[in-house]
XYZ file of C-alpha atoms in Angstrom:
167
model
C 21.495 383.799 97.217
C 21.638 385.386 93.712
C 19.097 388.303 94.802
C 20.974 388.892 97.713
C 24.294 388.921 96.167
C 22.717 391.744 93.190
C 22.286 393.897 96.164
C 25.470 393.804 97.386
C 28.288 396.150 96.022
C 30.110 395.317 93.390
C 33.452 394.730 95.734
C 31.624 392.374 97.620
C 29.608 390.432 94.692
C 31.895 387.809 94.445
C 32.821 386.616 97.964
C 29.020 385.068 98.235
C 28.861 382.716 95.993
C 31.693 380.383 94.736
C 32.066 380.788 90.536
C 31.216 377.066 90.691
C 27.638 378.139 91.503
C 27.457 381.283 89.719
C 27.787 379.422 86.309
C 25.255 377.598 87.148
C 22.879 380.320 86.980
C 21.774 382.942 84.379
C 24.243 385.949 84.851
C 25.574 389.388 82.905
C 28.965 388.830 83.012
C 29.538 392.595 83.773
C 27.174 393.832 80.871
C 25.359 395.645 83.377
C 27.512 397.516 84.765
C 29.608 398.385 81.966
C 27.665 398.093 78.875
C 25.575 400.317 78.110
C 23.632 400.020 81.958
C 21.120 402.671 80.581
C 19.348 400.351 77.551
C 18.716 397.318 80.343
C 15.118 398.798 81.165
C 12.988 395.360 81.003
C 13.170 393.322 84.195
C 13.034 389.337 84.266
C 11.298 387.491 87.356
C 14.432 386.352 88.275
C 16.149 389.827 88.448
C 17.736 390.116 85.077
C 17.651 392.995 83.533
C 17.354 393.118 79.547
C 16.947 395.601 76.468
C 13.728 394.282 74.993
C 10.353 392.254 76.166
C 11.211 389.691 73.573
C 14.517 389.463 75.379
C 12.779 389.186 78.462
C 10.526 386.075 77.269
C 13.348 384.332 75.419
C 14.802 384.787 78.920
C 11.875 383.853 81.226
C 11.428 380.456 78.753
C 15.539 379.706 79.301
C 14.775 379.983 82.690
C 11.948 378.071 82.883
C 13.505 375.473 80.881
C 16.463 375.352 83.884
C 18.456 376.199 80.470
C 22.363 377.964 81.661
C 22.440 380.966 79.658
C 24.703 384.242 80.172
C 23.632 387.580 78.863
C 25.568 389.931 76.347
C 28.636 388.053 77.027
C 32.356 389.741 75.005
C 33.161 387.715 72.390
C 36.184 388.512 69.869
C 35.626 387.954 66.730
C 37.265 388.360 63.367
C 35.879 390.150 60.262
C 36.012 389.334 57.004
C 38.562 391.820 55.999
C 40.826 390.651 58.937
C 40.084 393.164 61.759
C 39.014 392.376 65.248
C 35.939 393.371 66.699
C 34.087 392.210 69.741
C 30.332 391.908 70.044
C 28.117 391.399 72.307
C 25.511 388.462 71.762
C 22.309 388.277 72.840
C 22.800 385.030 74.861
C 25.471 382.490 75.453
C 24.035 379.140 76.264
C 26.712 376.602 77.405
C 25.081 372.997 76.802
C 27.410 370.458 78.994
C 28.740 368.457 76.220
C 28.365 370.896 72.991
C 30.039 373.853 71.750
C 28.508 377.426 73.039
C 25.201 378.167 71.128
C 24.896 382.298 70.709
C 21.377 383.487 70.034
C 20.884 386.487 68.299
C 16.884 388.367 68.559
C 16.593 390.935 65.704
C 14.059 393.193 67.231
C 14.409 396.232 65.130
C 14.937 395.507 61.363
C 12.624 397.659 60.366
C 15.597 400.462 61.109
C 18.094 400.439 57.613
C 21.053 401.130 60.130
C 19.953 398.693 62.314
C 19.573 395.628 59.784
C 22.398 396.652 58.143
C 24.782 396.536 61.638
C 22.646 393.055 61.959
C 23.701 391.499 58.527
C 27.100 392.595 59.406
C 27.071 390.851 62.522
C 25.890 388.141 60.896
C 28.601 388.006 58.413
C 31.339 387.999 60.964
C 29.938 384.867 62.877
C 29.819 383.406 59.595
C 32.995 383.773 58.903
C 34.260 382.494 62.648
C 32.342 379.418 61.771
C 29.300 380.729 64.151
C 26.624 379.275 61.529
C 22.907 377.997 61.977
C 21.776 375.513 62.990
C 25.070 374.028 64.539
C 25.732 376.828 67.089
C 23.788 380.158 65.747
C 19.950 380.670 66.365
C 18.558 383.587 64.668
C 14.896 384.948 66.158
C 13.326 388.070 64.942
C 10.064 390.586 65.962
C 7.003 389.398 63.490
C 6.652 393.087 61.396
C 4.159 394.594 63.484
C 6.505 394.617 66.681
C 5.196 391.200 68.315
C 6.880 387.553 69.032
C 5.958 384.573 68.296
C 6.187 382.934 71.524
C 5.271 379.650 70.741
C 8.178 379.442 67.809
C 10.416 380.408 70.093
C 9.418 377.415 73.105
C 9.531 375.007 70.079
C 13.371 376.043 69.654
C 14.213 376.285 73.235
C 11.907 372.448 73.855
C 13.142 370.997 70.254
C 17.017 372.659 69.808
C 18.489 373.122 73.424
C 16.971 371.131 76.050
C 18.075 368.055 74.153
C 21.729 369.087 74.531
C 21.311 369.585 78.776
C 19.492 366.041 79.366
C 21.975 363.360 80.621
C 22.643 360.840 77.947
C-alpha cells in the first residue's frame, strides 16, 4: 500500500491509508516535496528517497530492524542567543515508551562551512536539552568518505531496538 500510495498525487496521498498506519511506517513528512526535492538523489529498497548512501544504509538497517523512523522531520528549536530556528534532522525515531531520538550523520566535515553549520546545529540541540546519549546519536563518514557499517548496526542492535521490544 505505501508504493502505491507514492504514486498517487499528492491530493489523493492521504485518503489510502489511515494516519494510524502511516506512522507506522518510515515516511518524509513532506520533506520531499518541499525541501529541497532536488538533493534526495539516493533511493532506499523501500522507496525512500535520501541525500547520501550513508543515509541510505542507516535507513535500509532502521528498516531492517522494523525500527519507526521519519525522515528530515521540522523541528523548532531555540538558539542560544534566543532566536528560533527550525532544522531539519536526519531521522526522527519514535520508540513507544521513550522520548523522540534524532540522529544526526555528518557526512561532509571535511567542508569548514559545513562543520561549522554542524557544530552549530549541535549547539542548539544542546541547548533544547537534545544531548547524547539520552536522545541525540551523532554518526559521521570515516575521513576517506566511507561508513562504518558495522558501528552503526551495533547502535541501531545495542541503542534502539531495546527501546521497541515489549517489556
Amino acid at each position: 500500500p505505501f508504493s502505491i500510495q507514492k504514486r498517487l498525487p499528492k491530493a489523493y496521498s492521504d485518503l489510502i491509508l489511515p494516519s494510524n498506519l502511516k506512522s507506522k511506517s518510515p515516511h518524509y513528512d513532506g520533506a520531499e516535496a518541499s525541501y529541497r526535492p532536488e538533493g534526495l538523489t539516493y533511493s532506499t529498497s523501500f522507496g525512500l528517497y535520501l541525500r547520501s548512501k550513508s543515509e541510505v544504509i542507516i535507513a535500509e538497517l532502521m528498516h531492517a530492524a522494523n525500527i519507526d523512523f521519519r525522515y528530515e522531520p521540522k523541528v523548532r528549536l531555540q538558539t542560544p542567543d534566543g532566536h528560533w530556528i527550525t532544522y531539519r534532522p536526519d531521522f526522527e525515531i519514535t520508540p513507544p515508551l521513550y522520548e523522540d531520538i534524532f540522529w544526526e550523520h555528518a557526512g561532509l566535515l571535511h567542508n569548514e562551512r559545513y562543520r561549522e553549520s554542524f557544530f552549530n546545529k549541535i549547539t542548539t540541540y544542546h541547548h533544547n536539552n537534545i544531548v547524547m546519549p539520552k536522545n541525540l546519536i551523532v554518526t559521521m563518514d570515516n575521513p576517506d568518505g566511507t561508513l562504518d557499517v558495522a558501528a552503526i548496526d551495533r547502535i541501531i542492535k545495542g541503542q534502539l531496538l531495546p527501546l521497541f521490544r515489549k517489556a
